[in-house]
Tab-separated table of C-alpha atoms in Angstrom:
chain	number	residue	atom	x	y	z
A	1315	UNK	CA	0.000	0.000	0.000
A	1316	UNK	CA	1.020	3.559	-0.556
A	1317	UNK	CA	1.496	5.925	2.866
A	1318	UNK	CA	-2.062	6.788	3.968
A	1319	UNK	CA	-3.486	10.381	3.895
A	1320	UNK	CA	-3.746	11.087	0.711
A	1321	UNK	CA	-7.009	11.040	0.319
A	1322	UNK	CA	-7.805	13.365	-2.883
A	1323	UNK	CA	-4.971	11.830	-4.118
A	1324	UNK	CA	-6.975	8.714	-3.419
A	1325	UNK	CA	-10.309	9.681	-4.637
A	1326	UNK	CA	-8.366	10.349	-7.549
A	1327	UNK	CA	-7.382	6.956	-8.299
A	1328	UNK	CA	-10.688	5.318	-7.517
A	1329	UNK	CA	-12.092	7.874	-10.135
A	1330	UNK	CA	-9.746	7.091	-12.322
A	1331	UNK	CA	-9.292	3.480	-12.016
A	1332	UNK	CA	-13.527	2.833	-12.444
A	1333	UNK	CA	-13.143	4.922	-15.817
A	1334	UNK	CA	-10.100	2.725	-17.189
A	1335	UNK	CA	-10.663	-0.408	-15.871
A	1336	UNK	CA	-14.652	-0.771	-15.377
A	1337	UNK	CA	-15.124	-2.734	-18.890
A	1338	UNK	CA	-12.126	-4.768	-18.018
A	1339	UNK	CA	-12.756	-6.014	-14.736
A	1340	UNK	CA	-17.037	-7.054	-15.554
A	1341	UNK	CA	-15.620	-8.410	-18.694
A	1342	UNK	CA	-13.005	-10.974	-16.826
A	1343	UNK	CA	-15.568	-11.379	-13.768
A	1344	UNK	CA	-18.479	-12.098	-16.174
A	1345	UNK	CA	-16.601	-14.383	-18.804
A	1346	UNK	CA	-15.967	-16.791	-15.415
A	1347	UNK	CA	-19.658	-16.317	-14.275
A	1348	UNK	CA	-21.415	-16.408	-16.990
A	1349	UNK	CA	-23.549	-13.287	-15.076
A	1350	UNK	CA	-23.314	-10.090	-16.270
A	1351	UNK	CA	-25.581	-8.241	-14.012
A	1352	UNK	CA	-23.951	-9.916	-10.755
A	1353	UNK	CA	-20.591	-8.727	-12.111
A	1354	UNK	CA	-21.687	-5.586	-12.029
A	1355	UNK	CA	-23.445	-5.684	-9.086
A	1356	UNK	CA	-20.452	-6.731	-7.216
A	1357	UNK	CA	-17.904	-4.334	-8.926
A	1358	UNK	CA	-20.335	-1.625	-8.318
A	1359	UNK	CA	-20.025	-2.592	-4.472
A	1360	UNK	CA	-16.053	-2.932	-5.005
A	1361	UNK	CA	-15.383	0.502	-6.676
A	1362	UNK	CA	-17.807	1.804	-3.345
A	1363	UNK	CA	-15.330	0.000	-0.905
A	1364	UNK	CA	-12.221	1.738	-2.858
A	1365	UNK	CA	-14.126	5.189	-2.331
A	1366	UNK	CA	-14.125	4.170	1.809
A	1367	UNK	CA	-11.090	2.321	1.799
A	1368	UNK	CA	-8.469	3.697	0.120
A	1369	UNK	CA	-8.560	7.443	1.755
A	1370	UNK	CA	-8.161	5.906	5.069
A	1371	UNK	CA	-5.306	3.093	4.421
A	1372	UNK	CA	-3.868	4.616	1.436
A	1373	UNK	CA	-3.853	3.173	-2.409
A	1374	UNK	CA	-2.835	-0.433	-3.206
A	1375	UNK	CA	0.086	-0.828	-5.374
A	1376	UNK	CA	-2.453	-2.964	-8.163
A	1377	UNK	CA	-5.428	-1.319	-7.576
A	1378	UNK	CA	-7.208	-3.511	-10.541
A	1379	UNK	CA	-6.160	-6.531	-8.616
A	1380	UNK	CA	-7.700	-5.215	-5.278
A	1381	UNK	CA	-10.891	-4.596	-6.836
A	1382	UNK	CA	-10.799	-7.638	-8.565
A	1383	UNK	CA	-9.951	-9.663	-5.323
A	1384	UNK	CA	-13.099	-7.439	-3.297
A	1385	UNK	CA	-15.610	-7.998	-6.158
A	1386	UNK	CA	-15.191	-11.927	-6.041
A	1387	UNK	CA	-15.686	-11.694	-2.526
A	1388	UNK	CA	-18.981	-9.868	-2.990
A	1389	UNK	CA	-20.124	-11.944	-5.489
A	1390	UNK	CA	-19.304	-15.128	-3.702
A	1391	UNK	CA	-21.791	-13.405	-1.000
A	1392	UNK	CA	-24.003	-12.768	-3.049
A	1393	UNK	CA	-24.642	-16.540	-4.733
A	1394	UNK	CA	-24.479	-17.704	-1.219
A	1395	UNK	CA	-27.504	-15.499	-0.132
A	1396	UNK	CA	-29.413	-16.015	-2.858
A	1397	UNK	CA	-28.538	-19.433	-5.001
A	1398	UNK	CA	-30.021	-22.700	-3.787
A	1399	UNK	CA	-28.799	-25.954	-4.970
A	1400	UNK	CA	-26.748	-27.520	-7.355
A	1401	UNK	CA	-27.009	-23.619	-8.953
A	1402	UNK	CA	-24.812	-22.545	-5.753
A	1403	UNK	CA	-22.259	-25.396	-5.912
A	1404	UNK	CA	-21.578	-24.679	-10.282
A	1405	UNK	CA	-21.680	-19.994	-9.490
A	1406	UNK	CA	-19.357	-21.192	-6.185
A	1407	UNK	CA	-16.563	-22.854	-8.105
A	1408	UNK	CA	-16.991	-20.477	-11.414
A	1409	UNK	CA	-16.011	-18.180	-8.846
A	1410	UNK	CA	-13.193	-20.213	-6.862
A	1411	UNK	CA	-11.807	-20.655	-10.052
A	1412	UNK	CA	-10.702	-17.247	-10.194
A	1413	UNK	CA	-7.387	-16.206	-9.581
A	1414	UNK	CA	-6.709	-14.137	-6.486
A	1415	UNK	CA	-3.881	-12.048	-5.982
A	1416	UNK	CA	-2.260	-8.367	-5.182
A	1417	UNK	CA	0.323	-9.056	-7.687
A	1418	UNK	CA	-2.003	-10.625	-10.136
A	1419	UNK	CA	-2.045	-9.331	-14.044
A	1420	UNK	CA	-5.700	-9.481	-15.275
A	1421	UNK	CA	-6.080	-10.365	-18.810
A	1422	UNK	CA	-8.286	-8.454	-21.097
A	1423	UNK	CA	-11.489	-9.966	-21.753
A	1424	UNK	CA	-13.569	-7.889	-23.492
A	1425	UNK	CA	-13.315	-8.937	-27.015
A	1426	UNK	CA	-14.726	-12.325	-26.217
A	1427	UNK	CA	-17.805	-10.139	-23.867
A	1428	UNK	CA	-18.745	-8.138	-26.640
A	1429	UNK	CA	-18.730	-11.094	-29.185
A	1430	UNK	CA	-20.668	-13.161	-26.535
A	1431	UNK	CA	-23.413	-9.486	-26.177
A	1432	UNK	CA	-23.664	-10.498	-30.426
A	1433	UNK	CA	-25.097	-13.893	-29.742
A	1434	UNK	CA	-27.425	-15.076	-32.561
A	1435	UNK	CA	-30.008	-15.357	-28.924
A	1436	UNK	CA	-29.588	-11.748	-28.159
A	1437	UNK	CA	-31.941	-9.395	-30.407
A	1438	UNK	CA	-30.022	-7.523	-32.817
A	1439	UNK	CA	-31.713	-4.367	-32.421
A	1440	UNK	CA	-30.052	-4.565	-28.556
A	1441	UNK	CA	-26.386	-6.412	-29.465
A	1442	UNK	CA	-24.947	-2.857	-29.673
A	1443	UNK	CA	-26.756	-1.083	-26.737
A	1444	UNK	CA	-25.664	-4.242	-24.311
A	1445	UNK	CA	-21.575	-3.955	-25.370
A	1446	UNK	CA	-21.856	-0.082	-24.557
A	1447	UNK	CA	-23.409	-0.750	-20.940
A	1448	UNK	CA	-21.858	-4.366	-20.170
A	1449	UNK	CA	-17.951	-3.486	-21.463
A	1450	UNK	CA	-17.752	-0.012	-21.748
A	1451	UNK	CA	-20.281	1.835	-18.844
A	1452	UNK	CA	-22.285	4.003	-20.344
A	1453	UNK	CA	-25.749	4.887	-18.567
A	1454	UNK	CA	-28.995	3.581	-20.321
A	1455	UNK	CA	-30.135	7.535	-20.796
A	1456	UNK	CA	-26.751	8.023	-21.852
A	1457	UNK	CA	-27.337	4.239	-24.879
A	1458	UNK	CA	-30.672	5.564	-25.322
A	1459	UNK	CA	-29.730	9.209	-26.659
A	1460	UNK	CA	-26.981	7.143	-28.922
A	1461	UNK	CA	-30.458	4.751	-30.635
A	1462	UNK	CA	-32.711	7.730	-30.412
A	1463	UNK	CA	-35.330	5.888	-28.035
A	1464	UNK	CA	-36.687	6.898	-24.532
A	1465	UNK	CA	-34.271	5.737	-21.608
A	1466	UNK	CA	-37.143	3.888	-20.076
A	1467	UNK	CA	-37.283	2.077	-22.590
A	1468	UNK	CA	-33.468	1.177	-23.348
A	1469	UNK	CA	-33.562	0.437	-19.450
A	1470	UNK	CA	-35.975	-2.582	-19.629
A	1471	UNK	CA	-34.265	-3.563	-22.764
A	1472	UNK	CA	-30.779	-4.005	-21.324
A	1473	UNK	CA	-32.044	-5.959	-18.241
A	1474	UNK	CA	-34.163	-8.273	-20.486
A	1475	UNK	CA	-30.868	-9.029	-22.513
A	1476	UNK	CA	-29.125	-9.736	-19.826
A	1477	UNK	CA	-31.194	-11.974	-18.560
A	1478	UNK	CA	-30.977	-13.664	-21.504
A	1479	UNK	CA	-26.707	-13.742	-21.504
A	1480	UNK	CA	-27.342	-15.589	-18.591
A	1481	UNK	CA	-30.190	-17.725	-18.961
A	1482	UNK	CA	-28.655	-19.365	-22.346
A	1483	UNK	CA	-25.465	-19.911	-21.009
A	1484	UNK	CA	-23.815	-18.099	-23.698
A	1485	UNK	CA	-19.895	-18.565	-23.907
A	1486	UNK	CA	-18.167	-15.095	-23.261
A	1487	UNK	CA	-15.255	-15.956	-25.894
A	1488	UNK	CA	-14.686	-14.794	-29.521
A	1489	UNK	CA	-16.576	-17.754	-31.841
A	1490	UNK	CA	-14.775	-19.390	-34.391
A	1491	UNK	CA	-14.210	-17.951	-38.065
A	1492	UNK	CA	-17.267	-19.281	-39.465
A	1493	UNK	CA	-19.726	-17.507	-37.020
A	1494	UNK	CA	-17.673	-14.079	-36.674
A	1495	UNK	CA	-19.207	-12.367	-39.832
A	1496	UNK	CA	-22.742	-12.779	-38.192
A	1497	UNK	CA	-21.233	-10.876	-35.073
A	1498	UNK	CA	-19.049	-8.359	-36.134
A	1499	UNK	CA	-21.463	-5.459	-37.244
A	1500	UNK	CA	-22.794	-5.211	-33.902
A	1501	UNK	CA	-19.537	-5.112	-32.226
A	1502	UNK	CA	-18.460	-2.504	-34.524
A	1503	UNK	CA	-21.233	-0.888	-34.190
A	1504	UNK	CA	-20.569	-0.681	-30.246
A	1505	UNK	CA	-17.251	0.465	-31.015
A	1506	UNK	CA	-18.472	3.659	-32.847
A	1507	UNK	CA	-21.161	4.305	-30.384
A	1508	UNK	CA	-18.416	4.544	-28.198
A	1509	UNK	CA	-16.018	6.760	-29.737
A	1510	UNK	CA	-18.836	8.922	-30.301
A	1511	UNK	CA	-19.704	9.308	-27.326
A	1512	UNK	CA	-16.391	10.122	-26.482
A	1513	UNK	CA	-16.236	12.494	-28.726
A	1514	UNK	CA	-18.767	14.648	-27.163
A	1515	UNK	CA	-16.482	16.722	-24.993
A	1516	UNK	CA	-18.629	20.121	-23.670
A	1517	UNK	CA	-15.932	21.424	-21.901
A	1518	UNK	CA	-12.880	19.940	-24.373
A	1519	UNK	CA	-10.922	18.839	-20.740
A	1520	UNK	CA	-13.336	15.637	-20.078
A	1521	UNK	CA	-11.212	13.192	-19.105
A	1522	UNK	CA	-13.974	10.595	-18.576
A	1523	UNK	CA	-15.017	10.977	-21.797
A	1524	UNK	CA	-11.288	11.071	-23.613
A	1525	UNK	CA	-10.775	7.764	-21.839
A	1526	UNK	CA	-14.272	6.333	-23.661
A	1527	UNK	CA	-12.730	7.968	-26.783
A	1528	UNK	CA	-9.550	5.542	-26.134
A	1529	UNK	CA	-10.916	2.945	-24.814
A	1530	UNK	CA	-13.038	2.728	-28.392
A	1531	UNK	CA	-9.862	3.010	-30.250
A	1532	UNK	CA	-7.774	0.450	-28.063
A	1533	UNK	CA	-10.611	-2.059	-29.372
A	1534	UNK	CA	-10.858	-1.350	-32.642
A	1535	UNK	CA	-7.306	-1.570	-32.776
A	1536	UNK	CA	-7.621	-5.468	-30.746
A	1537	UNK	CA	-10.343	-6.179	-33.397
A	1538	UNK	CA	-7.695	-5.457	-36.441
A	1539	UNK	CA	-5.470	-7.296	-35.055
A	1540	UNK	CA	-7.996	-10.466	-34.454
A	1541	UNK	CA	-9.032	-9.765	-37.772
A	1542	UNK	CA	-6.766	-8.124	-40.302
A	1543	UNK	CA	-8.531	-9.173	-43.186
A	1544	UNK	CA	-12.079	-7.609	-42.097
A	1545	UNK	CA	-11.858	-4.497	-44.158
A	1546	UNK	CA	-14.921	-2.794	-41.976
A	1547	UNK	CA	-12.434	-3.322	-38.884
A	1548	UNK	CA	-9.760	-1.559	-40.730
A	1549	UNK	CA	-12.435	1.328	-41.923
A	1550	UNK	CA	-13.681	1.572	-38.198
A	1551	UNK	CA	-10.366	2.251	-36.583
A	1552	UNK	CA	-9.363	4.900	-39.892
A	1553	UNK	CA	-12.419	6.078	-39.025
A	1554	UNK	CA	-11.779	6.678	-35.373
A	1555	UNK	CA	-8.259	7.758	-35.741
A	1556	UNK	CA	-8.890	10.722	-38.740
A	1557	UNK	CA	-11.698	11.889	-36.459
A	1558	UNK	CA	-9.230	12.107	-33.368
A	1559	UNK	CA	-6.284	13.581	-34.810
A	1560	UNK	CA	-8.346	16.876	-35.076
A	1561	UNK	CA	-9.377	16.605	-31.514
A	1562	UNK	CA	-7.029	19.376	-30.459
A	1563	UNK	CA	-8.225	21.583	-33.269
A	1564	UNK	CA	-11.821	21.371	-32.180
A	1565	UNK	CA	-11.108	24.118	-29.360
A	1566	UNK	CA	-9.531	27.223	-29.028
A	1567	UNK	CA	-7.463	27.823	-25.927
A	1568	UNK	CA	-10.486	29.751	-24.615
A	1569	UNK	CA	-13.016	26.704	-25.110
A	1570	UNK	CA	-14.595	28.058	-27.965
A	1571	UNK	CA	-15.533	25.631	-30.903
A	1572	UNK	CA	-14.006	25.760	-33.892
A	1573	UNK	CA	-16.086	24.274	-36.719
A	1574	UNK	CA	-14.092	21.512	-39.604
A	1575	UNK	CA	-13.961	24.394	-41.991
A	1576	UNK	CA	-11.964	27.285	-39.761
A	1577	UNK	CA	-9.995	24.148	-37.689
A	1578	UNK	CA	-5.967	24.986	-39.172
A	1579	UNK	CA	-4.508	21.605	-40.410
A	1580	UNK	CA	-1.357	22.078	-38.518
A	1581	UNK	CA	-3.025	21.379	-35.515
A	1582	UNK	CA	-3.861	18.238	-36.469
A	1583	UNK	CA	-2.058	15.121	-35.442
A	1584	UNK	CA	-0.346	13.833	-38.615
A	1585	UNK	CA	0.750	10.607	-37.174
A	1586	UNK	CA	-2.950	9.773	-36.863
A	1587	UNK	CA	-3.321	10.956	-40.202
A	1588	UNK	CA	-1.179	8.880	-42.138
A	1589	UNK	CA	-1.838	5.699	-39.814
A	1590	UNK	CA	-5.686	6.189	-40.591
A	1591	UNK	CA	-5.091	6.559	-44.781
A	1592	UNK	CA	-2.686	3.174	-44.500
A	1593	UNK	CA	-5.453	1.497	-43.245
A	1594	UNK	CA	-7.807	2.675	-45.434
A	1595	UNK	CA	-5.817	1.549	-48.213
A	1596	UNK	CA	-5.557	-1.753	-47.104
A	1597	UNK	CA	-9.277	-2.222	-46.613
A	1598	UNK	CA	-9.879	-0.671	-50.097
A	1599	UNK	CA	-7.704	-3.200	-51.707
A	1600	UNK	CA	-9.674	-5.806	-50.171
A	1601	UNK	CA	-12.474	-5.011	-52.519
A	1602	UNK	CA	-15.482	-5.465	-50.390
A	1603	UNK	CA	-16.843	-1.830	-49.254
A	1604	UNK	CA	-18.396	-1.455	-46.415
A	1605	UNK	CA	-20.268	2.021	-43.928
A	1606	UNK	CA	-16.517	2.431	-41.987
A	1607	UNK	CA	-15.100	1.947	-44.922
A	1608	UNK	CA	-17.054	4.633	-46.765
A	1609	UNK	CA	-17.436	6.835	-43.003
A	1610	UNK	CA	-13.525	6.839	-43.318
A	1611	UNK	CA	-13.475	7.926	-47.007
A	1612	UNK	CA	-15.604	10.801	-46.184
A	1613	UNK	CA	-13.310	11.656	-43.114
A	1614	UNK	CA	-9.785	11.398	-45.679
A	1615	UNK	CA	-12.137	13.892	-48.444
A	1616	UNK	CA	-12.984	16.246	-46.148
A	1617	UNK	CA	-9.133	16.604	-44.511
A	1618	UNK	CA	-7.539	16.740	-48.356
A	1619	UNK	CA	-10.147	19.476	-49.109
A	1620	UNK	CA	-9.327	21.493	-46.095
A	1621	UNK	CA	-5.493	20.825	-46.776
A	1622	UNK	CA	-5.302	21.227	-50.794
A	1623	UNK	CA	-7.470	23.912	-50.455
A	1624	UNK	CA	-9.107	21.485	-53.517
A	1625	UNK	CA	-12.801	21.527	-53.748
A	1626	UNK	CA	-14.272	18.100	-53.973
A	1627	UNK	CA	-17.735	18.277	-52.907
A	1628	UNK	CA	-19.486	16.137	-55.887
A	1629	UNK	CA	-16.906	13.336	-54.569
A	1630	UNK	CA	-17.993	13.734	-50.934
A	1631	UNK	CA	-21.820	13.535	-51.848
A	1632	UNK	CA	-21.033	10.597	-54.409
A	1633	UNK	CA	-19.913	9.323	-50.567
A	1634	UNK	CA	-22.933	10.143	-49.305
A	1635	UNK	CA	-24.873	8.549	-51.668
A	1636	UNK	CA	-23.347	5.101	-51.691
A	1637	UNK	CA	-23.673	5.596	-47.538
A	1638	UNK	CA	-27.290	6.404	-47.170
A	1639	UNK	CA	-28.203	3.960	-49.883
A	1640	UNK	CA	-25.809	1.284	-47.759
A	1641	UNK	CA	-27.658	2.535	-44.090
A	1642	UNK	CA	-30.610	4.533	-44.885
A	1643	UNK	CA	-29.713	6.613	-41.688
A	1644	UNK	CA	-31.361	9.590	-40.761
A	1645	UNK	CA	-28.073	10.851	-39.923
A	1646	UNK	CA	-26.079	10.589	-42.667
A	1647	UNK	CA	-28.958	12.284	-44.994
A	1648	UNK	CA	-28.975	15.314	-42.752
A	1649	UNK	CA	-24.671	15.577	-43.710
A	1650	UNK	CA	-25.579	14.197	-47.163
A	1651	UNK	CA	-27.904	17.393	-47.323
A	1652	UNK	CA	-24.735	19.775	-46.962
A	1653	UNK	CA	-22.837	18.124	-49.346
A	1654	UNK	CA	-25.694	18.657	-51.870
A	1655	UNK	CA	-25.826	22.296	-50.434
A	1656	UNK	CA	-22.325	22.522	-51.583
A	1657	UNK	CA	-21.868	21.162	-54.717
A	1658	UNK	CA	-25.180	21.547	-56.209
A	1659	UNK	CA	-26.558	24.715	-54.410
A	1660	UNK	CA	-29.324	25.217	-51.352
A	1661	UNK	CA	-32.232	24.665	-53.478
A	1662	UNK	CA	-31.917	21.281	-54.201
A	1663	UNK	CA	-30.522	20.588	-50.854
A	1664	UNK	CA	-33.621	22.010	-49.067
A	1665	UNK	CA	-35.560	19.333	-51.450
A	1666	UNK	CA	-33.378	16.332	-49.968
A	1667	UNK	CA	-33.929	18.234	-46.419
A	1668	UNK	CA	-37.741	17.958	-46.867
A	1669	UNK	CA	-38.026	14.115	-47.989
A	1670	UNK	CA	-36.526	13.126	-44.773
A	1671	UNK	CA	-37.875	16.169	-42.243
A	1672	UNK	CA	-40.766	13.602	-41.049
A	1673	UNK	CA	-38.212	11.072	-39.570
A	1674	UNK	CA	-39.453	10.638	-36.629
A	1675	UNK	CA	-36.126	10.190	-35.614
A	1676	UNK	CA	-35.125	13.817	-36.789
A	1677	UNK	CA	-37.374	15.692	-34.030
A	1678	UNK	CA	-34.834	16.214	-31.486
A	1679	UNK	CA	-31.693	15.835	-33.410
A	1680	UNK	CA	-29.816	19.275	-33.273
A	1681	UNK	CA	-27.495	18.518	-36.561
A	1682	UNK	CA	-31.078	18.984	-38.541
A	1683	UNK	CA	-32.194	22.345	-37.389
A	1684	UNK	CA	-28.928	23.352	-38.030
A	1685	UNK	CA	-28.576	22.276	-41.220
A	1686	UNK	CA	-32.001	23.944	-41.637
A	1687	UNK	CA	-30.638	26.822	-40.712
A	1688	UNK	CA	-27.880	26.558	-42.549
A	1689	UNK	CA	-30.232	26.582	-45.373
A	1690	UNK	CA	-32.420	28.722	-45.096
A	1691	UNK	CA	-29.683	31.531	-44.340
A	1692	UNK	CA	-28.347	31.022	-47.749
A	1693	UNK	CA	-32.053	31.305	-49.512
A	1694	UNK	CA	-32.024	34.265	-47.947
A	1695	UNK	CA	-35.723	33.051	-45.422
A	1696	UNK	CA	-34.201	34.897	-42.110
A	1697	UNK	CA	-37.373	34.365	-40.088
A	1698	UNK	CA	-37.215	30.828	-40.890
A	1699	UNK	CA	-33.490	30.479	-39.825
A	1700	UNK	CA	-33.402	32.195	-36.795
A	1701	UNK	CA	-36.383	29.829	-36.050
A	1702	UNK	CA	-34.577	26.455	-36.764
A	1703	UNK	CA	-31.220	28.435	-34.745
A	1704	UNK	CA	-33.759	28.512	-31.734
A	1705	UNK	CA	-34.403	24.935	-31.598
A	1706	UNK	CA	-30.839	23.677	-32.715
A	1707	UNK	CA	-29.578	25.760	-29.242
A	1708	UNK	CA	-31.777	24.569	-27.538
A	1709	UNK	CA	-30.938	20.439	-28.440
A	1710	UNK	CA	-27.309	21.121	-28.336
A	1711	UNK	CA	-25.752	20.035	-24.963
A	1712	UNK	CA	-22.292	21.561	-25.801
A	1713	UNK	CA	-22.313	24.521	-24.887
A	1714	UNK	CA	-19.177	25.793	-26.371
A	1715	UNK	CA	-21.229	24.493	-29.410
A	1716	UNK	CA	-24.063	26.505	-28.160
A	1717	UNK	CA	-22.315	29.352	-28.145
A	1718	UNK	CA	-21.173	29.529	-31.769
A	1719	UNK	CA	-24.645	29.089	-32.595
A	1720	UNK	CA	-25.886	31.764	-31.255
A	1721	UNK	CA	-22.959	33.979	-32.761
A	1722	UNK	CA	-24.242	32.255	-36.241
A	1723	UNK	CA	-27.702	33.122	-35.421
A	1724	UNK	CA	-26.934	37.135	-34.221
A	1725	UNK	CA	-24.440	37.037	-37.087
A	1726	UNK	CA	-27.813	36.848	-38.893
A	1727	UNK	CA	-30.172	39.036	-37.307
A	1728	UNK	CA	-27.776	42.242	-37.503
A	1729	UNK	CA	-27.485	41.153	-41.420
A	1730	UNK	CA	-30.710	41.536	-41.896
A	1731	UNK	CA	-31.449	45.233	-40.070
């Protein structure tokens, strides 16, 4: 243990240690139990020990291996209170069989969780939500906001597929070669969601959500490395890593946000750059196109525009196209709308807007309005934009991104007096 007193220094590590290793510990506690809900039942109660614990009698020197050694002992509890049978005797030994030990070194066993949350059993509409609560945290309000649906209604979900983890005695390990393609989508899927979420930064100086944002990348790295011929692997992870080399770029040192097209290219992360196009090639030359293959595409034409100075808007809608064709997403038609707005003027943009405006899906996502906006600032209908600038502020949670909106929207007003 390290001396006591401490204890913000303390705090500090629990906090820290739940964000990094949360996914990681209820993936290696659930692939022995089989129990997804009791692992995080018991890790929840382990992570509350830490919080009591550790400020007193200072940090352990493997705090992963503490909480690892706690939760086992909780769950073991737990079976005993409420198991009968020959159930008690199979959860007691799952559990025995766990190693135990201060000096331990856990093994990662999330890939094999998330392929396990992909289950032909589970219901593919909730294979995604279940990896981003089971292996990587996130809140049902938080999964439900991500699948546009109520978070009562993600709630019930996610209990009812856990349920069913357990109840068909799924195996938490990655399934063989033949039965991966039916399980991948969703766990890239999951993977996105993630990363997206991490994205999402209000303040830019979120370190909870910079960890998701890593976490997300760590595992689509894992997953190109399981499987380096799955050109949508390679896509997702170019994906991910074009979108986070400009991370820095996305504030200025005050906070403010700084939209794609005033972000200067120097402040983006070539490394990131050049990894993320070298994976795109190989997937390409796979021949077998994919959405993160395409997602990354658009990412890689929209950085060589800003850098060339080049305009290639008819090739970024021509991306757009083949994307919404290949998802019919609500979301990528409200980008594929700007593209359009770009290369082929707002007029026939605002027709593409229209055709999709009754989405149901569309009526509280803030990129639309804006984009109506957008729109309707250029055909010259202020009333109109200001009016679609008052709802778009009022959906965006950012509120550096807030902020710029309303600049947009006065911007607009003292245009027009």
């Amino acid at each position: 243990m390290n001396p006591a007193g401490a204890d913000e220094a303390s705090l500090h590590l629990a906090e820290s240690t739940a964000r990094r290793s949360y996914s990681k510990l209820v993936a290696y506690l659930a692939v022995h139990t089989r129990d997804v809900a009791a692992a995080e039942d018991a890790l929840s109660e382990a992570f509350a020990a830490a919080l009591s614990n550790w400020p007193a009698n200072g940090c352990p020197d493997n705090p992963e291996a503490w909480l690892l050694i706690v939760a086992r002992r909780k769950a073991i509890d737990t079976a005993r209170r409420q198991v009968r049978g020959d159930e008690i005797s199979r959860e007691l030994q799952l559990l025995n069989a766990l190693d135990e030990g201060e000096d331990m070194e856990i093994p990662d066993r999330r890939l094999g969780l998330m392929f396990a949350c992909a289950h032909p059993a589970i219901n593919p509409g909730m294979r995604a939500p279940l990896m981003l609560q089971v292996i990587l945290g996130l809140n049902a309000a938080t999964i439900a906001s991500a699948f546009l649906v109520a978070p009562s209604t993600m709630g019930q979900r996610l209990v009812r597929a856990k349920n069913k983890l357990r109840q068909a005695r799924i195996p938490f390990e990655v399934p063989g070669r033949k039965e991966l393609p039916a399980r991948l989508d969703a766990v890239l899927d999951a993977t996105y969601a993630a990363y997206a979420e991490g994205w999402t930064d209000p303040t830019g100086t979120d370190a909870a959500r910079r960890d998701l944002a890593e976490e997300a990348i760590f595992l689509g790295g894992l997953l190109c490395e399981l499987l380096p011929d799955e050109p949508e692997a390679l896509g997702l992870l170019a994906l991910m890593l074009h979108a986070e080399s400009r991370r820095e770029a996305r504030r200025t040192e005050g906070g403010d946000f700084v939209p794609l097209a005033l972000q200067d290219p120097y402040d983006w992360d070539r490394a990131m750059i050049e990894q993320a196009e070298a994976l795109l090639r190989r997937a390409s030359a796979m021949q077998r196109i994919g959405r993160y293959q395409l997602e990354a595409a658009l990412q890689s034409a929209h950085a060589h525009r800003h850098t060339s100075g080049e305009n290639n808007w008819a090739e970024v809608k021509h991306l757009y196209d083949g994307l919404f064709e290949l998802t019919d997403s609500p979301v990528v038609a409200v980008n594929r709308v700007l593209a359009i707005a770009e290369s082929e003027g707002p007029e026939g943009a605002l027709k593409s807007l229209e055709r999709i405006e009754r989405r149901q899906e569309l009526t509280e996502y803030q990129p639309y309005f804006a984009v109506r906006a957008e729109l309707m600032t250029r055909l010259g209908r202020t009333q109109e934009a200001v009016h679609a600038y008052d709802i778009a502020i009022g959906l965006e949670r950012d509120p550096s991104v807030r902020r710029f909106l309303r600049k947009r929207q006065f911007e607009l007003r003292i245009g027009n007096n």
